[in-house]
XYZ file of C-alpha atoms in Angstrom:
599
model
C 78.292 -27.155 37.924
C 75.904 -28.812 35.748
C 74.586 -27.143 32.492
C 71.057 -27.310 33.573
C 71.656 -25.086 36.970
C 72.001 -22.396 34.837
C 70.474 -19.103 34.898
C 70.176 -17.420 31.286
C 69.665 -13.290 31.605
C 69.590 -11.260 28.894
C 69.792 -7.185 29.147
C 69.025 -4.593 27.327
C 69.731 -1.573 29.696
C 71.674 -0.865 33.106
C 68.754 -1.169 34.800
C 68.640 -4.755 34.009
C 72.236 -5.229 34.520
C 71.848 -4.478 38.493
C 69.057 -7.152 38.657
C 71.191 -9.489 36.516
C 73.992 -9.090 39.051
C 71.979 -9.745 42.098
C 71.008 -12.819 40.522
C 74.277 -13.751 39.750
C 75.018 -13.169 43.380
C 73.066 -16.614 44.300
C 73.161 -18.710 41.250
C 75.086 -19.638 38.337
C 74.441 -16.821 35.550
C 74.689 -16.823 32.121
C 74.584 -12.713 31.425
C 74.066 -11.385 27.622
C 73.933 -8.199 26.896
C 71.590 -7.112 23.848
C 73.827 -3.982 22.894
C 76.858 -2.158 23.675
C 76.278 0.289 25.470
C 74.716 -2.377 28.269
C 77.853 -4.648 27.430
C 80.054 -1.866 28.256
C 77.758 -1.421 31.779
C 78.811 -5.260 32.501
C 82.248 -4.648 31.897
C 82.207 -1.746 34.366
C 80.414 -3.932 37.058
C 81.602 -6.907 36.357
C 85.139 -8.241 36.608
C 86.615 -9.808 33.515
C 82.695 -10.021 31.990
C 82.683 -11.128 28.290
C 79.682 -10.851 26.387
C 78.941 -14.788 25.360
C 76.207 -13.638 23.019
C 78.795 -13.494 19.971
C 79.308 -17.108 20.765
C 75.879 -18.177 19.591
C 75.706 -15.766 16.340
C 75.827 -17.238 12.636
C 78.680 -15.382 11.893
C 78.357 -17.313 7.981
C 76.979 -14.198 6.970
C 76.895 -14.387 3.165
C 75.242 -17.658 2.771
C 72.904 -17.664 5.703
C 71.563 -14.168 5.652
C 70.280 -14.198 1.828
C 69.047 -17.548 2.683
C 66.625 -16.092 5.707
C 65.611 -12.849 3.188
C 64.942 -15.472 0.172
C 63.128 -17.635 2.150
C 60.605 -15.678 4.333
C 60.348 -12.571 1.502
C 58.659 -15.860 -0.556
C 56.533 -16.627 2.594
C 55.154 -13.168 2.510
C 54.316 -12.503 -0.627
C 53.049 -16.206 -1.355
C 50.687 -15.218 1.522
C 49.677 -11.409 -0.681
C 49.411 -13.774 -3.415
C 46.699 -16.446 -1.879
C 44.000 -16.820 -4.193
C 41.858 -16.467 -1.087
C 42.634 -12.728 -0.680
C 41.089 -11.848 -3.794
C 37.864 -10.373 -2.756
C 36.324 -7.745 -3.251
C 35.534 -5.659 0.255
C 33.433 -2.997 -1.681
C 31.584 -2.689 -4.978
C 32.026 -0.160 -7.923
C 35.209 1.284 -9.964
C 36.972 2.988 -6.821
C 36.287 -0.321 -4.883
C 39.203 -0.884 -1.711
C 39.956 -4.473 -2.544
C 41.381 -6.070 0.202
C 43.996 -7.010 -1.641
C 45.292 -4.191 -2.645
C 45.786 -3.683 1.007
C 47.331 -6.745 1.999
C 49.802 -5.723 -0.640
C 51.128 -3.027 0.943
C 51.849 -4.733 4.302
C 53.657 -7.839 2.760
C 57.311 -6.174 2.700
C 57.093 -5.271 6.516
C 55.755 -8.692 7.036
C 58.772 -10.185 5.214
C 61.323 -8.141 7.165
C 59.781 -9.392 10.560
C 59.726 -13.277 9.060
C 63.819 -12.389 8.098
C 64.119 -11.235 11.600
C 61.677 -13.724 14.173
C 63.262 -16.817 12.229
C 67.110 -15.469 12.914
C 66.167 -15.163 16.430
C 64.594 -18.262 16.576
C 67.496 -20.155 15.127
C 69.626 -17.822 17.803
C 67.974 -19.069 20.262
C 67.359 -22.464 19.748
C 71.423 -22.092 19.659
C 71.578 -20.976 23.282
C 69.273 -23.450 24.801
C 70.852 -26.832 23.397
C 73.787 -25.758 24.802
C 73.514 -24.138 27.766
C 70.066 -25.827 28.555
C 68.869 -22.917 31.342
C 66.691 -23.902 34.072
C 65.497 -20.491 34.261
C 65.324 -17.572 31.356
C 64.771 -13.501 31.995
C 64.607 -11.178 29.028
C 63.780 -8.145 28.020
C 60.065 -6.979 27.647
C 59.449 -8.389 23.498
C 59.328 -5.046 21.660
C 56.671 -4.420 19.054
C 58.338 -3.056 15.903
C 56.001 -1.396 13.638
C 57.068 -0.799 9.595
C 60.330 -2.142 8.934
C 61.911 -0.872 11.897
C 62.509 -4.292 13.013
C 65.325 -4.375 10.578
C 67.672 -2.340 12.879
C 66.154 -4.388 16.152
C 66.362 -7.655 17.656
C 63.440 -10.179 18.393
C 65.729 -12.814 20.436
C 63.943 -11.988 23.861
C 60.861 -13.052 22.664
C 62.356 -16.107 20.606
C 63.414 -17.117 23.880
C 60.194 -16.686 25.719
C 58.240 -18.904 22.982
C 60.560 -21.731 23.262
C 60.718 -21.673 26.966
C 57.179 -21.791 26.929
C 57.280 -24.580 24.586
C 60.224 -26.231 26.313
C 58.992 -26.096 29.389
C 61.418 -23.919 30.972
C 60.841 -21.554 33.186
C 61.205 -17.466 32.168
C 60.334 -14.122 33.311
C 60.084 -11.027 32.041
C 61.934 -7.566 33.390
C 59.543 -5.211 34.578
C 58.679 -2.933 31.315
C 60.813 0.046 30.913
C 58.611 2.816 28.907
C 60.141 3.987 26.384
C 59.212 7.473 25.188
C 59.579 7.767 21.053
C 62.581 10.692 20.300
C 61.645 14.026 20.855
C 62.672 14.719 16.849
C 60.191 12.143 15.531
C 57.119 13.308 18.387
C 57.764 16.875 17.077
C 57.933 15.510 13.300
C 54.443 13.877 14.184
C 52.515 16.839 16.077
C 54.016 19.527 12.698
C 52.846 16.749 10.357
C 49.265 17.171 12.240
C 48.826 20.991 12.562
C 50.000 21.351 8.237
C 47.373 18.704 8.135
C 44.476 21.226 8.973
C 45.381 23.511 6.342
C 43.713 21.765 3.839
C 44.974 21.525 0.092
C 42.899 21.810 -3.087
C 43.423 21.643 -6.955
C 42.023 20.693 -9.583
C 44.772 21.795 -12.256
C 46.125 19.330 -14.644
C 49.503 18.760 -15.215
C 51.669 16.368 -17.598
C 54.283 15.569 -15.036
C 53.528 14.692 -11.678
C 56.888 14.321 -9.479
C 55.973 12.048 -6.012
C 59.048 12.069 -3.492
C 59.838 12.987 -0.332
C 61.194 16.324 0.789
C 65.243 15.530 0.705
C 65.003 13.826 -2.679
C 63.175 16.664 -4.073
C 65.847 18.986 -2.622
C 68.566 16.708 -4.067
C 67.287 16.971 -7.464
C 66.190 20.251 -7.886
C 68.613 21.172 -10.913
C 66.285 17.762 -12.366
C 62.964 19.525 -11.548
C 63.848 22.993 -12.653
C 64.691 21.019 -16.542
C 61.347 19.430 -16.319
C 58.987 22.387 -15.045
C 61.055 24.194 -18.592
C 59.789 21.532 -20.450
C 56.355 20.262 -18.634
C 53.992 21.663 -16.890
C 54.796 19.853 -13.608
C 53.550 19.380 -10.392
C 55.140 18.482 -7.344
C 53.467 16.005 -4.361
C 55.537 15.426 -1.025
C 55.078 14.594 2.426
C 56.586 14.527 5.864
C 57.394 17.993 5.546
C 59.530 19.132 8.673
C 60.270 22.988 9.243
C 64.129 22.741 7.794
C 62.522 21.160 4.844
C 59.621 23.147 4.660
C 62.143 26.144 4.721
C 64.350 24.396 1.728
C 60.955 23.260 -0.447
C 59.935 26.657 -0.155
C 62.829 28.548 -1.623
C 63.591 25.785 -4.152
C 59.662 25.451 -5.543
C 57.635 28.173 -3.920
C 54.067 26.182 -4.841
C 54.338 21.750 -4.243
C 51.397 19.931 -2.860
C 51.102 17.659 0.353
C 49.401 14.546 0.863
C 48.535 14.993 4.409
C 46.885 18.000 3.066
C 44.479 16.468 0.717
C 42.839 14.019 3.542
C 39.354 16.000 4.302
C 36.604 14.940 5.629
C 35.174 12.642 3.218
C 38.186 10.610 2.797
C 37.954 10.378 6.964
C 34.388 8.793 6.138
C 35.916 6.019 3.641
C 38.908 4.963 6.088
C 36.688 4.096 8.850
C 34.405 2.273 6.989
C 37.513 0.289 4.802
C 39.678 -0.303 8.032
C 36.389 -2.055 9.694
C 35.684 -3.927 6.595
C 39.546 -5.340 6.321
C 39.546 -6.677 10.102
C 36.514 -8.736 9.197
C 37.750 -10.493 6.740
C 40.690 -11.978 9.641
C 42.875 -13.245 6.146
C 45.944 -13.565 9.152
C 44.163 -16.756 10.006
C 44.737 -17.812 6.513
C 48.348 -17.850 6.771
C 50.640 -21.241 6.400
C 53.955 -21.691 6.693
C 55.636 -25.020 6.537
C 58.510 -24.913 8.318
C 56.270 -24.031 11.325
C 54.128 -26.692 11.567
C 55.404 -28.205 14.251
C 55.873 -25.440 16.604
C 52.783 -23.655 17.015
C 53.656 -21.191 19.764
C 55.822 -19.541 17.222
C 53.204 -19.736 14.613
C 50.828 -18.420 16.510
C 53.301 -15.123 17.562
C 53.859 -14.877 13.766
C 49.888 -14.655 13.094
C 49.847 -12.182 15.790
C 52.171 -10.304 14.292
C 50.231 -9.696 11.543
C 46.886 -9.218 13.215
C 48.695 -6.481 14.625
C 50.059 -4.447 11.725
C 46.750 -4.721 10.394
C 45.062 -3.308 13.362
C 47.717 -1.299 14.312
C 49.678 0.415 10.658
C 46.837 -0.132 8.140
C 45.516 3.660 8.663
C 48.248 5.430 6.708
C 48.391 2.645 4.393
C 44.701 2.752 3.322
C 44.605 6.613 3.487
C 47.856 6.660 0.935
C 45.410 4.433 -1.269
C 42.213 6.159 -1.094
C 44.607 9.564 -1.191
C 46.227 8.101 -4.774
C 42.612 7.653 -6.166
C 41.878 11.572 -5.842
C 45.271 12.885 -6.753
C 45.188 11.238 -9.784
C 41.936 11.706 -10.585
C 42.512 15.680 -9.936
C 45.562 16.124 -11.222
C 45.265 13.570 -14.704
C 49.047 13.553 -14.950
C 50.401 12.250 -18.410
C 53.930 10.759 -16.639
C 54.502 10.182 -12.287
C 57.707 10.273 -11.841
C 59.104 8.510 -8.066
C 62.063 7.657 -6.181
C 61.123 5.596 -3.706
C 58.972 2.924 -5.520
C 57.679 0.409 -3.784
C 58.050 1.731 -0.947
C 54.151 2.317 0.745
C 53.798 5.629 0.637
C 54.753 5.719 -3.207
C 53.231 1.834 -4.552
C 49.448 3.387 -4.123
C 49.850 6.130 -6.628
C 51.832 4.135 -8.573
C 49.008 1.096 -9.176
C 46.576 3.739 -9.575
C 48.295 5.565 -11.987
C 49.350 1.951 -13.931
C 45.537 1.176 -13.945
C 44.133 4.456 -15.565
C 46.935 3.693 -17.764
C 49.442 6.745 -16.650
C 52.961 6.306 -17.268
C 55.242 5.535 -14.515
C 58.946 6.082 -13.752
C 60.734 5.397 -10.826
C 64.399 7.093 -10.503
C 66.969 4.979 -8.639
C 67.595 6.999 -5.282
C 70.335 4.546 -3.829
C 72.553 1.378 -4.498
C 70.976 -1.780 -4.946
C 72.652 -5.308 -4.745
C 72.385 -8.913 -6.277
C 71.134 -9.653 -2.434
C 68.261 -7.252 -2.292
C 64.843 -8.556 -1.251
C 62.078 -7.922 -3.615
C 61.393 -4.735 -1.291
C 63.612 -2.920 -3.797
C 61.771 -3.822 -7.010
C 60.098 -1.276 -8.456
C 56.296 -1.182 -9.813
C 56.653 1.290 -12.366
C 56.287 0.524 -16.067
C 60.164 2.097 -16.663
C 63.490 2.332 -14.104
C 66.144 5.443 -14.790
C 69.406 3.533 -13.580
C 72.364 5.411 -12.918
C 75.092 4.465 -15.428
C 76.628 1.175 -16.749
C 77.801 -0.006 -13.580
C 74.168 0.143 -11.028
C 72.273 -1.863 -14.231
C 75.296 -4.374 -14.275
C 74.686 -4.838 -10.327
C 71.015 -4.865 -10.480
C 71.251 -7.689 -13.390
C 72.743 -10.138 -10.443
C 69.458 -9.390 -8.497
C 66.898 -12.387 -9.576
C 63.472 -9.618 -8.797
C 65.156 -7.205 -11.035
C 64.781 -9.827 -13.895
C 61.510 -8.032 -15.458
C 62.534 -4.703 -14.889
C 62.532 -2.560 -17.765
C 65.231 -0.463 -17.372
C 67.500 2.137 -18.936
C 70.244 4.146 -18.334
C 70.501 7.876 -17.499
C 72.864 9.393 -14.444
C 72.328 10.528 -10.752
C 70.305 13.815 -10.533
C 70.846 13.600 -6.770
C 74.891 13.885 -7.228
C 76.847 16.631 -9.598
C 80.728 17.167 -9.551
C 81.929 19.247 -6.953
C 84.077 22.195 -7.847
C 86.830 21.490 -5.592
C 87.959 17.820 -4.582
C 90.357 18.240 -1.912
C 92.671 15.637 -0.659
C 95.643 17.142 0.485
C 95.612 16.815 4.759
C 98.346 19.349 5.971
C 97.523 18.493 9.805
C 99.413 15.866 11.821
C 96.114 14.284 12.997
C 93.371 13.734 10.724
C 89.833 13.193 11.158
C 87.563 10.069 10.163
C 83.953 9.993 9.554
C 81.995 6.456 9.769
C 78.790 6.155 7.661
C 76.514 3.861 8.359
C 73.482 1.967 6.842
C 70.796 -0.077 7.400
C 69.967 -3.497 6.315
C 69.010 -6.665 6.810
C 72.215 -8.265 9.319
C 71.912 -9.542 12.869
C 72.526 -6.401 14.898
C 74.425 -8.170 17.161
C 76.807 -9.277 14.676
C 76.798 -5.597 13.320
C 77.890 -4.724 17.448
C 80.865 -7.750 16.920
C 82.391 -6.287 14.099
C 82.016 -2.324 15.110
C 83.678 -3.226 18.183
C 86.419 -4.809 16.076
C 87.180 -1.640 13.888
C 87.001 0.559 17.195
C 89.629 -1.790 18.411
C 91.592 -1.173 15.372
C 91.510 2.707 15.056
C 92.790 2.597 18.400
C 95.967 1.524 16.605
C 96.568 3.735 14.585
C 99.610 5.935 15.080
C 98.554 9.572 14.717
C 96.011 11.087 16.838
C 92.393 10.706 15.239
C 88.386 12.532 15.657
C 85.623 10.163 14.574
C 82.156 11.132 14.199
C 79.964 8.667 12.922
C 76.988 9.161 11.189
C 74.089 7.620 11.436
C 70.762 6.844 9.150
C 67.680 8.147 10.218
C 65.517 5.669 12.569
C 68.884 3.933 13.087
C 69.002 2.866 16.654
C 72.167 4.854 17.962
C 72.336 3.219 21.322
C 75.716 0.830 20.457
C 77.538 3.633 18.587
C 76.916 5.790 21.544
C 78.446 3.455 23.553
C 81.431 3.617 21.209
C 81.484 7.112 21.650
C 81.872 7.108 25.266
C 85.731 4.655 24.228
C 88.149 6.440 26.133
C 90.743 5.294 24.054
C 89.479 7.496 21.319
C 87.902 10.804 20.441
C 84.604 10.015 18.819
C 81.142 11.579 18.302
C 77.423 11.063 16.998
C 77.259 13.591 14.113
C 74.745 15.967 14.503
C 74.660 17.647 11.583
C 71.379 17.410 9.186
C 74.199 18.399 5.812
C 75.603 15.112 4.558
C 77.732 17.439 2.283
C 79.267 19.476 5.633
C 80.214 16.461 7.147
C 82.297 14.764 4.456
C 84.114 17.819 3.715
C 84.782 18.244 7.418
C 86.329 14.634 7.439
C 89.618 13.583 5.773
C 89.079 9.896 5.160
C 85.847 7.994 5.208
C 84.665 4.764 6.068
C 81.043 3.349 4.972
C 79.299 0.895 4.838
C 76.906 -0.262 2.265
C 75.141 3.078 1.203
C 75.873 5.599 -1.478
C 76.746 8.554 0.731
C 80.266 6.639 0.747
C 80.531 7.528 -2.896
C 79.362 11.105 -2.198
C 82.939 10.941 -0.341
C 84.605 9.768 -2.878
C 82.968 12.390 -5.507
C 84.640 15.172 -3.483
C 88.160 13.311 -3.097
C 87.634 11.642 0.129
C 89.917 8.544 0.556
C 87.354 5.649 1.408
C 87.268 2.336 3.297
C 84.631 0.349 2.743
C 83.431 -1.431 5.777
C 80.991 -4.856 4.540
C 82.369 -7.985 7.046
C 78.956 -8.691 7.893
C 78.309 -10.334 4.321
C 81.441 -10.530 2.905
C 80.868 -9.074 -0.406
C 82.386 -6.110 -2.378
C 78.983 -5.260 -3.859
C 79.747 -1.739 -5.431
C 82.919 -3.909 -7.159
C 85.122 -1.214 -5.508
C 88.520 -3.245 -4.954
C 88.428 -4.066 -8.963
C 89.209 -0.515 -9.531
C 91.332 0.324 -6.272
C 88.984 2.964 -5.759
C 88.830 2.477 -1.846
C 90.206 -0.222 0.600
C 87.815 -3.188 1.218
C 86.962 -4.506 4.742
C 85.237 -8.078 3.603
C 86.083 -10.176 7.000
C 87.880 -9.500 9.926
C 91.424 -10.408 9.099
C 90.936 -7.406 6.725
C 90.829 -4.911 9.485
C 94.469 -4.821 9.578
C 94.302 -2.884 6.383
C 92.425 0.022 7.508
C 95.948 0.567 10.195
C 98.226 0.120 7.264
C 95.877 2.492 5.391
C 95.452 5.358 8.049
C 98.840 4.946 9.428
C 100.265 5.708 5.565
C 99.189 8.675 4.088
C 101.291 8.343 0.776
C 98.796 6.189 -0.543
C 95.938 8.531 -0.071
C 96.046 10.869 -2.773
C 95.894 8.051 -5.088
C 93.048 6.634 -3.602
C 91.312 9.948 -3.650
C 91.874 9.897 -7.681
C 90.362 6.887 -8.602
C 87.642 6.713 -5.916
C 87.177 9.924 -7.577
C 87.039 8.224 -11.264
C 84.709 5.628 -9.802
C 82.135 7.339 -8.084
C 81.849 9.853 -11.231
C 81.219 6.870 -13.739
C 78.932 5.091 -10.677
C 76.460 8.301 -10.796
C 77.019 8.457 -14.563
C 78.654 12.267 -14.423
C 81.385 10.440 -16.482
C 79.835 11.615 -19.631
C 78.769 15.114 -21.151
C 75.201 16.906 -20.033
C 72.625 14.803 -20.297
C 69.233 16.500 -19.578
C 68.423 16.928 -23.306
C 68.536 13.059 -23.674
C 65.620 12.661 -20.035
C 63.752 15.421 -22.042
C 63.324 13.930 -24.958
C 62.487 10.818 -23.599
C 59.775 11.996 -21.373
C 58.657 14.058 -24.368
C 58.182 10.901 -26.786
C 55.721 8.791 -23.763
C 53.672 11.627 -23.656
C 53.107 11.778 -27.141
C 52.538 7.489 -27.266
């Protein structure tokens, strides 16, 4: 049969699997499925079905992926940069500059031009070679934030080059898709704490900004500081296990939602109306689109639409940032999540009425990093010798004053136990999110599934996920018969790693955590192919770079001789990662905070 009689479907769900069979009833059918859990739906229904979608993936991960972040992060904030955008919307000294807004939509921006242009690459891929006469996807998804970064834009990648190509394409009929119950009942709590309204006008000399778990994690931290400083404490997002937690740990922190009356209401309006006049998406250029203008043209609608759609809790975190630190006059903020969008506000604000700022490292970060991880603050509190060595690879960390301190999110456990008396063990998968093809991501799951399957003894998995994380592929993998695995549903990271008896991660510090209380680790990274925590220079945990490696987590699991000793030194290395290597060091943040007060 000729390559252009083909019929291209792509599926996301099992409803679209029964119409992709019917049509594969009466023509020649090319079926993809755009997760697992629908792949595993083929398989059922289909005899012998393999999922050709893995044959069109850029599986030259380490090269190719930095090159699409590098690339379109540079697009984006060229674009916040344009000399054009430097008007003035309003006059006088609290003036919303537009901007300052377009500055805090540029890193969501960048991680949709990462994403569109992979897709676009994908599926320029599929249509040279199987040239379709006829394309149905998926209805295009609209991913607001950076949520895009654990989705897929490939059906509507597709649609723009049929259109341009001239082939023909429809569209599934739209499946509605209700948000979780968790994050509606997040939303409606977040409104009704909302109406209780906050006010004070007390100064302070520190003022901590984070959100409710790192403010949990680092409460030994806070309690030094409110000793020392008279401190105040801003959060947000408050849920009612958190609410609970803040409560006993602090008694009396502020809210931001709380501090949005009336008159702010007034200044949102009249700021969001002003910044959709101005249309600066029109002003937009990117070279290597200039001769496709369909794509273009989604791209500037894209924008459009996080302006119209995600600028409200943008601009009321900026007008918000002008009145807290106004209020509160603080000498020092101190954040954790800088520059992330709900932080970068109070930050500028507090840089221009010339407040010091510190932001604490709350994570790993890696030579690869986008410039979404670079902090604004005048001063970065690193975790030890070996996070500053890593984040001297990164070429946006280059300015970055930074020093070292240690981890007040971790402390050394009192018990680190290793010892597994029971025949079969239990394995715990944690998981993170980042910028990789989440079809690849699918490829290579499926290939360490395939592998635990071989191992000897009888295993329980439960993998954990990170919040927002699209669980629909791992659920999937739950449902293996071959295996006894779970979604974890517990909200204490801490509970779950002790529960476990080896753990495998991926690139995110809860991995360490493990290792702090004398978990054996694998570390799981073959979708870039780099050991960026520098893990197999110490033995500290096995390293799964590629997929030839996978054969080591078998020899691993199936040979528990070896564990104890890779319980020691993962130990060892997580305790000099944090920085709890070294004696008490609270005196040392004290002083320090102590001496840029006085300046």
């Amino acid at each position: 049969m000729k390559a252009s009689d083909c019929i291209l479907v792509l599926a996301s769900n099992r409803k679209h699997v029964q119409q992709a069979i019917k049509i594969s009833l009466t023509s020649h059918a090319v079926i993809m499925a755009l997760n697992l859990d629908t792949e595993y739906y083929l398989r059922s229904r289909v005899e012998n079905y393999d999922n050709s979608i893995y044959d069109f993936l850029d599986n030259s991960s380490t090269l190719s992926q930095f090159q699409y972040i590098r690339d379109n992060f540079d697009t984006s904030y060229n674009w916040y940069k344009d000399p054009t955008n430097h008007q003035s919307e309003q006059q006088g000294d609290n003036a919303f500059k537009e901007n300052d807004f377009y500055r805090y939509i540029r890193d969501r921006f960048g991680y949709f031009l990462v994403e569109f242009e992979r897709s676009l690459n994908f599926a320029q891929n599929v249509i040279v070679k199987l040239k379709p006469k006829r394309i149905y996807i998926p209805q295009p998804h609209n991913y607001k934030g950076s949520s895009v970064m654990s989705g897929t834009l490939k059906p509507a990648a597709l649609f723009i080059l049929a259109k341009s190509q001239k082939i023909q394409i429809s569209i599934f009929e739209n499946d509605s898709i209700n948000s979780p119950l968790r994050m509606r009942v997040g939303q409606l709590l977040r409104q009704v704490r909302s109406l209780n309204k906050q006010v004070t006008r007390e100064e302070c000399e520190l003022l901590i900004l984070a959100n409710p778990r790192h403010l949990i994690a680092m409460n030994l931290l806070i309690t030094i500081l409110s000793n020392n400083f008279k401190t105040k404490i801003l959060t947000y997002n408050v849920t009612t296990d958190t609410k609970r937690k803040l409560d006993s740990l602090y008694g009396d922190y502020l809210e931001k939602e709380r501090f949005f009356g009336v008159d702010l209401m007034v200044k949102l309006r009249r700021v969001k109306n002003n910044t959709k006049n101005y249309k600066h998406w029109n002003k937009l250029t990117i070279n290597k689109y200039i001769n496709q203008p369909l794509a273009f043209k989604f791209i500037k609608d894209k924008l459009k639409r996080i302006i119209d759609e995600e600028a409200d809790e943008i601009i009321k975190d900026y007008l918000l940032a002008n009145k807290v630190m106004s209020q509160l006059k603080p000498k020092i903020l101190i954040t954790t999540t800088d520059p992330d969008s709900k932080i970068l506000p109070y930050v500028d604000k507090a840089n221009q009425l010339g407040i010091s700022t510190i932001n604490i490292q709350h994570g790993a970060f890696f030579s690869v990093d986008p410039p979404t991880n670079v902090p604004e603050s005048q001063y970065f509190i690193t975790w030890s010798r070996l996070t500053k060595l890593a984040l001297t690879g990164n070429k946006y960390f280059k300015k970055v004053k930074m020093f070292e301190w240690q981890s007040p999110f971790h402390s050394i456990p009192h018990q680190s136990n290793y010892l597994v008396k029971r025949r079969d063990f239990r394995v715990l998968i944690l998981t993170a999110i980042y910028i990789v093809d989440v079809n690849i991501r699918d490829y290579y799951y499926k290939a360490l599934f395939e592998s635990l399957s071989k191992v000897r003894s009888k295993i329980e998995i439960v993998v954990r996920t990170k919040s927002f994380q699209d669980p629909i592929s791992l659920s999937a993998l739950s449902a293996d018969n071959r295996l006894n695995v779970r979604l974890d549903d517990n909200l204490d990271l801490h509970e779950s790693i002790r529960w476990a008896d080896i753990v495998i991660f991926e690139n995110t510090t809860a991995g360490l955590d493990a290792m702090l209380l004398g978990k054996p680790a694998v570390y799981f990274n073959p979708y870039w192919g780099n050991d960026f925590f520098g893990l197999a220079k110490y033995k500290a945990a096995v390293t799964i770079l590629n997929k030839n490696d996978l054969n080591k987590i078998v020899n691993f699991l199936n040979n528990r001789s070896i564990w104890p000793e890779y319980s020691r030194r993962g130990n060892k290395f997580a305790k000099e990662y944090f920085g709890l290597n070294v004696n008490d060091k609270s005196k040392e943040i004290v002083n320090i905070l102590k001496k840029v007060i006085i300046n």
